[in-house]
């Protein structure tokens, strides 16, 4: 039998929705902070023993239905020759569109540690728990490459897409092909599901999302061989465009209205979408909001319970337990 997470993404309605949480391996967990006292972030990602251990930490505690591999969206760029430092967000040399287009292909040997982490995690989990691989979507990677790090508004990326569309197309195509190779490597190593994170696509208008973000995501996700999820928070203004990525499931942030989901995303699975801020409140509030979410979305075929974005680093772990238990209570 396939893991419940895979079955939900293929459109099956399950008695209880599978559940995992974006950024579930990370700083809100004391056991993560303990390990990170001994290993820097890049060092932890590069070491399959440590990366597998961090990946498994939230599974031991919460028995999630999916284990998301500990790495970063910038990890494969490092294997394309980009130097990245984490402070804790990524910092790198600002690139031009031409620099990005000439990065060349991904050297799969240089991400062999990710494949090895996936093999180790797959070996240590039962058949019901899905291993989740991931990559950053081309638009989001381009945003970091052009800006040289994180930003609230990524104006360089937004300007460059308008200034030189041909060079932008070449840069995005190179990134899309590289991420496609990277996702295939992860599926071959044993990932049961892969997610493409398009964290910054929501900065674009609806036409730009259709022109740039969707085709690039489609290339990155094509023929990966396992079910795929596309997550682009803040794109409610272009929700009807996202299905064209070809993803089996669409990740929703907490602002997406339930009515729009029912009509616009009828043919795909959906994942989400509790506001991560709810987990900073109290058990009663968490239970009420989680039940409302499952009532809203859980009846459709193909539903995966999750937050609407990554878990906040100040979240008390016992609040995440309340969320997971509530998703799993008798319908
Ligand atoms: O010191 C630390 O602990 C480093 C913080 C950290 C962690 C735990 C970074 C730097 N990356 C990660 C792991 C990570 N990043 C994972 C695997 C763990 C898990 O999900 O459980 C994943 C899937 C990511 C993905 C990621 N990195 C995204 C997309 C998801 C999202 O939240 O929208 C983005 C935008 C990044 C960039 C990044 N890397 C790190 C940080 C702090 C950030 C975001 C902040 C910034 O833009 O500066």
mmCIF file of C-alpha atoms and ligand atoms in Angstrom:
data_model
loop_
_atom_site.group_PDB
_atom_site.id
_atom_site.type_symbol
_atom_site.label_atom_id
_atom_site.label_comp_id
_atom_site.label_asym_id
_atom_site.label_seq_id
_atom_site.Cartn_x
_atom_site.Cartn_y
_atom_site.Cartn_z
ATOM 1 C CA UNK A 1 0.000 0.000 0.000
ATOM 2 C CA UNK A 2 1.280 3.465 -0.853
ATOM 3 C CA UNK A 3 1.823 6.035 1.917
ATOM 4 C CA UNK A 4 -1.339 8.057 2.728
ATOM 5 C CA UNK A 5 0.395 11.267 1.620
ATOM 6 C CA UNK A 6 0.940 9.803 -1.852
ATOM 7 C CA UNK A 7 -2.628 8.502 -2.042
ATOM 8 C CA UNK A 8 -4.056 11.899 -1.071
ATOM 9 C CA UNK A 9 -1.971 13.651 -3.719
ATOM 10 C CA UNK A 10 -3.267 11.209 -6.313
ATOM 11 C CA UNK A 11 -6.791 12.309 -5.423
ATOM 12 C CA UNK A 12 -7.979 9.677 -2.942
ATOM 13 C CA UNK A 13 -10.223 10.727 -0.098
ATOM 14 C CA UNK A 14 -8.902 9.184 3.148
ATOM 15 C CA UNK A 15 -10.703 8.811 6.491
ATOM 16 C CA UNK A 16 -8.160 11.098 8.080
ATOM 17 C CA UNK A 17 -6.071 13.513 6.049
ATOM 18 C CA UNK A 18 -2.312 12.930 6.043
ATOM 19 C CA UNK A 19 -0.418 15.693 7.825
ATOM 20 C CA UNK A 20 3.052 17.227 7.744
ATOM 21 C CA UNK A 21 4.285 20.763 8.311
ATOM 22 C CA UNK A 22 6.525 22.979 6.211
ATOM 23 C CA UNK A 23 9.821 23.683 8.002
ATOM 24 C CA UNK A 24 9.018 20.914 10.484
ATOM 25 C CA UNK A 25 12.753 20.166 10.798
ATOM 26 C CA UNK A 26 14.112 23.318 12.339
ATOM 27 C CA UNK A 27 14.719 25.852 15.026
ATOM 28 C CA UNK A 28 11.487 25.506 17.048
ATOM 29 C CA UNK A 29 12.721 22.028 18.135
ATOM 30 C CA UNK A 30 15.168 21.909 21.085
ATOM 31 C CA UNK A 31 16.765 18.730 19.685
ATOM 32 C CA UNK A 32 17.475 20.632 16.430
ATOM 33 C CA UNK A 33 19.037 23.543 18.306
ATOM 34 C CA UNK A 34 21.159 21.051 20.271
ATOM 35 C CA UNK A 35 22.550 19.457 17.120
ATOM 36 C CA UNK A 36 23.109 22.844 15.502
ATOM 37 C CA UNK A 37 25.390 23.824 18.398
ATOM 38 C CA UNK A 38 27.792 21.213 17.001
ATOM 39 C CA UNK A 39 27.302 21.722 13.245
ATOM 40 C CA UNK A 40 26.906 24.840 11.121
ATOM 41 C CA UNK A 41 23.884 24.890 8.828
ATOM 42 C CA UNK A 42 25.813 24.094 5.620
ATOM 43 C CA UNK A 43 27.843 21.486 7.465
ATOM 44 C CA UNK A 44 24.668 19.785 8.714
ATOM 45 C CA UNK A 45 23.146 19.708 5.213
ATOM 46 C CA UNK A 46 26.362 18.311 3.701
ATOM 47 C CA UNK A 47 26.593 15.471 6.231
ATOM 48 C CA UNK A 48 24.005 12.734 5.451
ATOM 49 C CA UNK A 49 24.177 11.305 8.978
ATOM 50 C CA UNK A 50 23.332 14.672 10.542
ATOM 51 C CA UNK A 51 20.853 15.718 7.825
ATOM 52 C CA UNK A 52 18.995 12.386 8.141
ATOM 53 C CA UNK A 53 18.881 12.748 11.929
ATOM 54 C CA UNK A 54 17.412 16.293 11.664
ATOM 55 C CA UNK A 55 14.885 15.058 9.073
ATOM 56 C CA UNK A 56 13.756 12.308 11.462
ATOM 57 C CA UNK A 57 13.475 14.490 14.588
ATOM 58 C CA UNK A 58 9.923 15.749 13.945
ATOM 59 C CA UNK A 59 8.794 12.266 12.839
ATOM 60 C CA UNK A 60 9.856 10.764 16.170
ATOM 61 C CA UNK A 61 8.065 13.448 18.107
ATOM 62 C CA UNK A 62 4.854 13.881 16.107
ATOM 63 C CA UNK A 63 4.605 10.788 13.844
ATOM 64 C CA UNK A 64 3.997 12.957 10.787
ATOM 65 C CA UNK A 65 2.874 11.366 7.515
ATOM 66 C CA UNK A 66 5.773 12.940 5.652
ATOM 67 C CA UNK A 67 9.471 13.577 6.368
ATOM 68 C CA UNK A 68 10.828 16.613 4.501
ATOM 69 C CA UNK A 69 14.527 16.265 3.784
ATOM 70 C CA UNK A 70 16.773 18.682 5.641
ATOM 71 C CA UNK A 71 18.464 20.889 3.047
ATOM 72 C CA UNK A 72 17.792 24.358 1.638
ATOM 73 C CA UNK A 73 16.465 25.721 -1.640
ATOM 74 C CA UNK A 74 19.976 27.133 -2.259
ATOM 75 C CA UNK A 75 21.678 23.718 -1.836
ATOM 76 C CA UNK A 76 21.618 22.771 -5.562
ATOM 77 C CA UNK A 77 22.836 26.245 -6.561
ATOM 78 C CA UNK A 78 25.980 25.571 -4.559
ATOM 79 C CA UNK A 79 26.416 22.498 -6.774
ATOM 80 C CA UNK A 80 26.208 24.855 -9.786
ATOM 81 C CA UNK A 81 29.153 26.865 -8.511
ATOM 82 C CA UNK A 82 27.310 29.575 -6.535
ATOM 83 C CA UNK A 83 28.895 30.375 -3.180
ATOM 84 C CA UNK A 84 26.273 30.747 -0.444
ATOM 85 C CA UNK A 85 26.626 31.672 3.217
ATOM 86 C CA UNK A 86 23.817 31.324 5.767
ATOM 87 C CA UNK A 87 23.356 34.172 8.275
ATOM 88 C CA UNK A 88 20.832 32.456 8.939
ATOM 89 C CA UNK A 89 19.158 33.350 5.587
ATOM 90 C CA UNK A 90 21.209 32.842 2.404
ATOM 91 C CA UNK A 91 23.803 35.484 1.357
ATOM 92 C CA UNK A 92 25.569 35.380 -1.996
ATOM 93 C CA UNK A 93 27.158 37.586 -4.638
ATOM 94 C CA UNK A 94 24.458 39.477 -6.595
ATOM 95 C CA UNK A 95 24.216 37.937 -10.073
ATOM 96 C CA UNK A 96 23.089 39.413 -13.410
ATOM 97 C CA UNK A 97 20.646 37.596 -15.692
ATOM 98 C CA UNK A 98 23.577 36.694 -17.933
ATOM 99 C CA UNK A 99 25.500 35.276 -14.941
ATOM 100 C CA UNK A 100 22.520 33.081 -14.116
ATOM 101 C CA UNK A 101 22.057 31.896 -17.695
ATOM 102 C CA UNK A 102 25.728 30.880 -17.800
ATOM 103 C CA UNK A 103 25.697 28.902 -14.541
ATOM 104 C CA UNK A 104 25.556 25.749 -16.563
ATOM 105 C CA UNK A 105 24.148 22.414 -15.582
ATOM 106 C CA UNK A 106 23.851 20.914 -12.149
ATOM 107 C CA UNK A 107 26.709 18.574 -11.243
ATOM 108 C CA UNK A 108 24.736 15.667 -9.749
ATOM 109 C CA UNK A 109 27.821 14.340 -7.935
ATOM 110 C CA UNK A 110 27.917 17.558 -5.930
ATOM 111 C CA UNK A 111 24.396 16.910 -4.584
ATOM 112 C CA UNK A 112 25.096 13.239 -3.953
ATOM 113 C CA UNK A 113 24.869 14.009 -0.222
ATOM 114 C CA UNK A 114 21.160 14.873 -0.653
ATOM 115 C CA UNK A 115 20.524 11.559 -2.427
ATOM 116 C CA UNK A 116 22.388 9.786 0.370
ATOM 117 C CA UNK A 117 20.309 11.578 3.047
ATOM 118 C CA UNK A 118 17.132 10.484 1.239
ATOM 119 C CA UNK A 119 18.317 6.848 1.084
ATOM 120 C CA UNK A 120 19.093 6.852 4.800
ATOM 121 C CA UNK A 121 15.783 8.435 5.765
ATOM 122 C CA UNK A 122 13.856 6.074 3.473
ATOM 123 C CA UNK A 123 15.607 3.084 5.105
ATOM 124 C CA UNK A 124 14.651 4.204 8.585
ATOM 125 C CA UNK A 125 10.964 4.954 8.035
ATOM 126 C CA UNK A 126 8.035 2.575 7.749
ATOM 127 C CA UNK A 127 6.164 2.292 4.450
ATOM 128 C CA UNK A 128 3.375 4.593 5.676
ATOM 129 C CA UNK A 129 5.608 7.642 6.020
ATOM 130 C CA UNK A 130 6.416 9.468 2.791
ATOM 131 C CA UNK A 131 9.843 10.986 2.185
ATOM 132 C CA UNK A 132 9.394 14.488 0.768
ATOM 133 C CA UNK A 133 12.097 15.912 -1.480
ATOM 134 C CA UNK A 134 12.019 19.544 -2.575
ATOM 135 C CA UNK A 135 13.552 22.300 -4.657
ATOM 136 C CA UNK A 136 13.170 26.047 -4.962
ATOM 137 C CA UNK A 137 11.162 27.157 -7.988
ATOM 138 C CA UNK A 138 13.041 29.034 -10.732
ATOM 139 C CA UNK A 139 11.458 32.455 -10.066
ATOM 140 C CA UNK A 140 12.255 32.213 -6.349
ATOM 141 C CA UNK A 141 15.857 31.095 -6.967
ATOM 142 C CA UNK A 142 16.276 33.893 -9.519
ATOM 143 C CA UNK A 143 15.029 36.364 -6.899
ATOM 144 C CA UNK A 144 17.818 35.332 -4.458
ATOM 145 C CA UNK A 145 20.475 35.174 -7.183
ATOM 146 C CA UNK A 146 19.794 38.673 -8.532
ATOM 147 C CA UNK A 147 19.315 40.254 -5.093
ATOM 148 C CA UNK A 148 22.253 38.481 -3.423
ATOM 149 C CA UNK A 149 20.111 37.359 -0.480
ATOM 150 C CA UNK A 150 16.741 37.719 1.154
ATOM 151 C CA UNK A 151 14.590 40.807 0.644
ATOM 152 C CA UNK A 152 11.056 41.913 1.453
ATOM 153 C CA UNK A 153 10.191 42.921 -2.089
ATOM 154 C CA UNK A 154 12.904 41.545 -4.427
ATOM 155 C CA UNK A 155 12.715 44.626 -6.656
ATOM 156 C CA UNK A 156 15.784 43.571 -8.661
ATOM 157 C CA UNK A 157 14.043 40.419 -9.891
ATOM 158 C CA UNK A 158 10.825 42.321 -10.606
ATOM 159 C CA UNK A 159 12.706 44.970 -12.555
ATOM 160 C CA UNK A 160 14.884 42.573 -14.537
ATOM 161 C CA UNK A 161 11.931 40.464 -15.736
ATOM 162 C CA UNK A 162 10.586 43.665 -17.369
ATOM 163 C CA UNK A 163 13.891 45.137 -18.551
ATOM 164 C CA UNK A 164 15.202 42.121 -20.438
ATOM 165 C CA UNK A 165 12.570 39.416 -20.978
ATOM 166 C CA UNK A 166 14.777 37.377 -23.325
ATOM 167 C CA UNK A 167 17.645 37.172 -20.851
ATOM 168 C CA UNK A 168 15.135 36.428 -18.077
ATOM 169 C CA UNK A 169 13.685 33.559 -20.124
ATOM 170 C CA UNK A 170 17.152 32.071 -20.634
ATOM 171 C CA UNK A 171 18.021 32.397 -16.935
ATOM 172 C CA UNK A 172 14.736 30.817 -15.808
ATOM 173 C CA UNK A 173 15.007 28.009 -18.330
ATOM 174 C CA UNK A 174 18.477 27.076 -17.081
ATOM 175 C CA UNK A 175 17.281 27.035 -13.485
ATOM 176 C CA UNK A 176 14.176 25.012 -14.421
ATOM 177 C CA UNK A 177 16.218 22.323 -16.169
ATOM 178 C CA UNK A 178 18.673 22.124 -13.287
ATOM 179 C CA UNK A 179 15.858 21.804 -10.713
ATOM 180 C CA UNK A 180 14.201 19.143 -12.863
ATOM 181 C CA UNK A 181 17.420 17.098 -12.768
ATOM 182 C CA UNK A 182 17.683 17.706 -9.013
ATOM 183 C CA UNK A 183 14.099 16.558 -8.341
ATOM 184 C CA UNK A 184 14.596 13.446 -10.482
ATOM 185 C CA UNK A 185 17.732 12.631 -8.505
ATOM 186 C CA UNK A 186 15.687 12.873 -5.306
ATOM 187 C CA UNK A 187 12.886 10.660 -6.679
ATOM 188 C CA UNK A 188 15.463 8.104 -7.864
ATOM 189 C CA UNK A 189 17.020 8.073 -4.394
ATOM 190 C CA UNK A 190 13.664 7.246 -2.794
ATOM 191 C CA UNK A 191 11.667 10.455 -2.326
ATOM 192 C CA UNK A 192 7.970 9.493 -2.507
ATOM 193 C CA UNK A 193 6.771 13.051 -3.140
ATOM 194 C CA UNK A 194 8.492 16.302 -4.149
ATOM 195 C CA UNK A 195 7.483 19.894 -3.454
ATOM 196 C CA UNK A 196 8.514 22.970 -5.405
ATOM 197 C CA UNK A 197 8.706 26.090 -3.193
ATOM 198 C CA UNK A 198 7.867 29.300 -5.073
ATOM 199 C CA UNK A 199 8.000 31.564 -2.045
ATOM 200 C CA UNK A 200 8.360 34.821 -3.990
ATOM 201 C CA UNK A 201 6.223 34.238 -7.110
ATOM 202 C CA UNK A 202 3.425 36.085 -5.298
ATOM 203 C CA UNK A 203 5.337 39.350 -5.820
ATOM 204 C CA UNK A 204 4.475 39.132 -9.526
ATOM 205 C CA UNK A 205 1.173 40.166 -11.101
ATOM 206 C CA UNK A 206 -1.188 37.543 -12.514
ATOM 207 C CA UNK A 207 0.078 37.873 -16.097
ATOM 208 C CA UNK A 208 3.691 37.562 -14.992
ATOM 209 C CA UNK A 209 2.860 34.484 -12.955
ATOM 210 C CA UNK A 210 1.350 32.930 -16.069
ATOM 211 C CA UNK A 211 4.252 34.023 -18.258
ATOM 212 C CA UNK A 212 7.216 33.297 -15.956
ATOM 213 C CA UNK A 213 6.480 31.339 -12.808
ATOM 214 C CA UNK A 214 4.111 28.694 -14.183
ATOM 215 C CA UNK A 215 6.062 27.509 -17.258
ATOM 216 C CA UNK A 216 9.323 27.435 -15.301
ATOM 217 C CA UNK A 217 7.658 25.414 -12.529
ATOM 218 C CA UNK A 218 6.134 23.107 -15.133
ATOM 219 C CA UNK A 219 9.566 22.359 -16.604
ATOM 220 C CA UNK A 220 11.031 21.768 -13.140
ATOM 221 C CA UNK A 221 8.209 19.345 -12.257
ATOM 222 C CA UNK A 222 7.949 17.475 -15.542
ATOM 223 C CA UNK A 223 8.259 13.681 -15.485
ATOM 224 C CA UNK A 224 9.750 13.532 -12.017
ATOM 225 C CA UNK A 225 8.106 10.129 -11.573
ATOM 226 C CA UNK A 226 6.482 10.764 -8.162
ATOM 227 C CA UNK A 227 3.563 13.001 -7.098
ATOM 228 C CA UNK A 228 4.401 16.706 -7.042
ATOM 229 C CA UNK A 229 3.238 19.732 -5.029
ATOM 230 C CA UNK A 230 3.567 23.361 -6.104
ATOM 231 C CA UNK A 231 3.518 25.904 -3.261
ATOM 232 C CA UNK A 232 3.441 29.595 -4.140
ATOM 233 C CA UNK A 233 2.184 31.617 -1.160
ATOM 234 C CA UNK A 234 0.512 34.957 -1.881
ATOM 235 C CA UNK A 235 -0.722 33.986 -5.347
ATOM 236 C CA UNK A 236 -4.472 34.080 -4.683
ATOM 237 C CA UNK A 237 -4.675 36.674 -7.483
ATOM 238 C CA UNK A 238 -3.495 33.980 -9.908
ATOM 239 C CA UNK A 239 -4.970 30.832 -8.350
ATOM 240 C CA UNK A 240 -6.559 29.771 -11.638
ATOM 241 C CA UNK A 241 -3.139 29.765 -13.317
ATOM 242 C CA UNK A 242 -1.414 27.400 -10.908
ATOM 243 C CA UNK A 243 -2.977 24.164 -12.169
ATOM 244 C CA UNK A 244 -1.038 24.703 -15.414
ATOM 245 C CA UNK A 245 2.174 23.844 -13.520
ATOM 246 C CA UNK A 246 1.023 20.223 -13.907
ATOM 247 C CA UNK A 247 1.502 19.605 -10.153
ATOM 248 C CA UNK A 248 -0.642 16.895 -8.541
ATOM 249 C CA UNK A 249 -1.237 19.113 -5.513
ATOM 250 C CA UNK A 250 -1.345 22.869 -4.931
ATOM 251 C CA UNK A 251 -0.167 24.265 -1.588
ATOM 252 C CA UNK A 252 -2.443 26.969 -0.174
ATOM 253 C CA UNK A 253 -1.545 29.763 2.193
ATOM 254 C CA UNK A 254 -4.016 30.807 4.898
ATOM 255 C CA UNK A 255 -5.387 33.752 2.939
ATOM 256 C CA UNK A 256 -6.919 31.676 0.137
ATOM 257 C CA UNK A 257 -10.743 31.736 0.380
ATOM 258 C CA UNK A 258 -12.396 28.308 0.555
ATOM 259 C CA UNK A 259 -14.859 29.183 -2.238
ATOM 260 C CA UNK A 260 -12.038 29.927 -4.674
ATOM 261 C CA UNK A 261 -10.394 26.600 -3.823
ATOM 262 C CA UNK A 262 -13.578 24.641 -4.514
ATOM 263 C CA UNK A 263 -14.173 26.187 -7.919
ATOM 264 C CA UNK A 264 -10.690 26.967 -9.226
ATOM 265 C CA UNK A 265 -8.766 23.941 -7.995
ATOM 266 C CA UNK A 266 -11.412 21.280 -8.594
ATOM 267 C CA UNK A 267 -9.156 18.814 -10.445
ATOM 268 C CA UNK A 268 -6.107 18.720 -8.154
ATOM 269 C CA UNK A 269 -5.250 17.846 -4.562
ATOM 270 C CA UNK A 270 -4.722 20.739 -2.158
ATOM 271 C CA UNK A 271 -2.441 21.139 0.839
ATOM 272 C CA UNK A 272 -2.627 23.578 3.737
ATOM 273 C CA UNK A 273 -3.500 25.984 5.134
ATOM 274 C CA UNK A 274 -3.600 26.920 8.817
ATOM 275 C CA UNK A 275 -2.046 30.294 9.588
ATOM 276 C CA UNK A 276 1.263 29.436 11.377
ATOM 277 C CA UNK A 277 0.410 32.229 13.846
ATOM 278 C CA UNK A 278 -2.413 30.046 15.209
ATOM 279 C CA UNK A 279 0.247 27.714 16.673
ATOM 280 C CA UNK A 280 1.505 30.628 18.784
ATOM 281 C CA UNK A 281 -1.842 30.903 20.621
ATOM 282 C CA UNK A 282 -3.291 28.251 22.991
ATOM 283 C CA UNK A 283 -4.603 24.673 22.667
ATOM 284 C CA UNK A 284 -8.307 25.592 22.499
ATOM 285 C CA UNK A 285 -7.749 28.172 19.774
ATOM 286 C CA UNK A 286 -5.540 25.726 17.848
ATOM 287 C CA UNK A 287 -8.149 22.955 18.072
ATOM 288 C CA UNK A 288 -10.985 25.206 16.924
ATOM 289 C CA UNK A 289 -9.046 26.634 13.965
ATOM 290 C CA UNK A 290 -7.721 23.213 12.925
ATOM 291 C CA UNK A 291 -11.210 21.648 13.022
ATOM 292 C CA UNK A 292 -12.546 24.520 10.929
ATOM 293 C CA UNK A 293 -9.760 23.958 8.373
ATOM 294 C CA UNK A 294 -10.428 20.215 8.122
ATOM 295 C CA UNK A 295 -14.189 20.858 7.794
ATOM 296 C CA UNK A 296 -13.492 23.379 5.020
ATOM 297 C CA UNK A 297 -11.004 21.373 2.975
ATOM 298 C CA UNK A 298 -11.067 17.795 4.269
ATOM 299 C CA UNK A 299 -14.113 16.622 2.429
ATOM 300 C CA UNK A 300 -12.652 17.054 -1.013
ATOM 301 C CA UNK A 301 -10.766 14.194 -2.627
ATOM 302 C CA UNK A 302 -7.074 14.797 -2.313
ATOM 303 C CA UNK A 303 -6.418 16.803 0.827
ATOM 304 C CA UNK A 304 -3.147 17.084 2.779
ATOM 305 C CA UNK A 305 -3.267 18.929 6.112
ATOM 306 C CA UNK A 306 -0.426 21.411 6.653
ATOM 307 C CA UNK A 307 0.185 24.986 7.701
ATOM 308 C CA UNK A 308 -0.238 27.797 5.198
ATOM 309 C CA UNK A 309 3.523 28.514 5.365
ATOM 310 C CA UNK A 310 6.536 27.368 7.403
ATOM 311 C CA UNK A 311 6.187 26.860 11.141
ATOM 312 C CA UNK A 312 7.370 29.887 13.096
ATOM 313 C CA UNK A 313 10.599 29.382 15.035
ATOM 314 C CA UNK A 314 9.036 30.489 18.354
ATOM 315 C CA UNK A 315 6.290 27.830 18.186
ATOM 316 C CA UNK A 316 6.055 25.661 21.338
ATOM 317 C CA UNK A 317 6.454 22.060 20.079
ATOM 318 C CA UNK A 318 3.455 20.946 22.205
ATOM 319 C CA UNK A 319 1.272 23.306 20.153
ATOM 320 C CA UNK A 320 2.279 21.468 16.986
ATOM 321 C CA UNK A 321 1.256 18.242 18.756
ATOM 322 C CA UNK A 322 -2.216 19.712 19.343
ATOM 323 C CA UNK A 323 -2.469 20.541 15.621
ATOM 324 C CA UNK A 324 -1.436 17.021 14.528
ATOM 325 C CA UNK A 325 -3.726 15.311 17.087
ATOM 326 C CA UNK A 326 -6.683 17.451 16.032
ATOM 327 C CA UNK A 327 -6.203 16.637 12.333
ATOM 328 C CA UNK A 328 -6.234 12.959 13.280
ATOM 329 C CA UNK A 329 -9.231 12.916 15.603
ATOM 330 C CA UNK A 330 -12.302 10.882 14.565
ATOM 331 C CA UNK A 331 -14.211 12.645 11.820
HETATM 332 O O1 LIG B 1 20.186 28.544 11.416
HETATM 333 C C1 LIG B 1 19.316 27.826 10.921
HETATM 334 O O2 LIG B 1 18.687 26.970 11.578
HETATM 335 C C2 LIG B 1 19.104 27.980 9.448
HETATM 336 C C3 LIG B 1 17.690 28.277 9.080
HETATM 337 C C4 LIG B 1 17.308 27.461 7.868
HETATM 338 C C5 LIG B 1 16.696 26.194 7.880
HETATM 339 C C6 LIG B 1 16.289 25.362 9.068
HETATM 340 C C7 LIG B 1 17.528 27.823 6.524
HETATM 341 C C8 LIG B 1 18.182 29.042 6.004
HETATM 342 N N1 LIG B 1 17.052 26.812 5.719
HETATM 343 C C9 LIG B 1 16.522 25.796 6.504
HETATM 344 C C10 LIG B 1 15.966 24.508 6.053
HETATM 345 C C11 LIG B 1 14.967 24.520 4.991
HETATM 346 N N2 LIG B 1 14.724 25.565 4.121
HETATM 347 C C12 LIG B 1 14.113 23.439 4.642
HETATM 348 C C13 LIG B 1 14.149 22.024 5.239
HETATM 349 C C14 LIG B 1 13.568 21.895 6.573
HETATM 350 C C15 LIG B 1 12.091 21.728 6.702
HETATM 351 O O3 LIG B 1 11.275 22.158 5.877
HETATM 352 O O4 LIG B 1 11.710 21.117 7.708
HETATM 353 C C16 LIG B 1 13.307 23.867 3.588
HETATM 354 C C17 LIG B 1 12.189 23.096 2.900
HETATM 355 C C18 LIG B 1 13.716 25.191 3.277
HETATM 356 C C19 LIG B 1 13.138 25.951 2.158
HETATM 357 C C20 LIG B 1 13.443 27.396 2.009
HETATM 358 N N3 LIG B 1 14.615 28.069 2.256
HETATM 359 C C21 LIG B 1 12.518 28.309 1.469
HETATM 360 C C22 LIG B 1 11.155 27.940 0.964
HETATM 361 C C23 LIG B 1 10.188 27.737 2.078
HETATM 362 C C24 LIG B 1 9.619 28.957 2.707
HETATM 363 O O5 LIG B 1 9.690 29.054 3.939
HETATM 364 O O6 LIG B 1 9.048 29.782 1.980
HETATM 365 C C25 LIG B 1 13.138 29.561 1.426
HETATM 366 C C26 LIG B 1 12.526 30.856 0.945
HETATM 367 C C27 LIG B 1 14.461 29.403 1.913
HETATM 368 C C28 LIG B 1 15.518 30.439 2.007
HETATM 369 C C29 LIG B 1 16.051 30.468 3.382
HETATM 370 N N4 LIG B 1 17.022 29.633 3.838
HETATM 371 C C30 LIG B 1 17.244 29.842 5.177
HETATM 372 C C31 LIG B 1 16.358 30.857 5.590
HETATM 373 C C32 LIG B 1 16.257 31.404 6.983
HETATM 374 C C33 LIG B 1 15.601 31.239 4.463
HETATM 375 C C34 LIG B 1 14.484 32.265 4.378
HETATM 376 C C35 LIG B 1 14.812 33.665 4.794
HETATM 377 C C36 LIG B 1 15.477 34.539 3.781
HETATM 378 O O7 LIG B 1 14.967 34.712 2.661
HETATM 379 O O8 LIG B 1 16.508 35.131 4.141
#
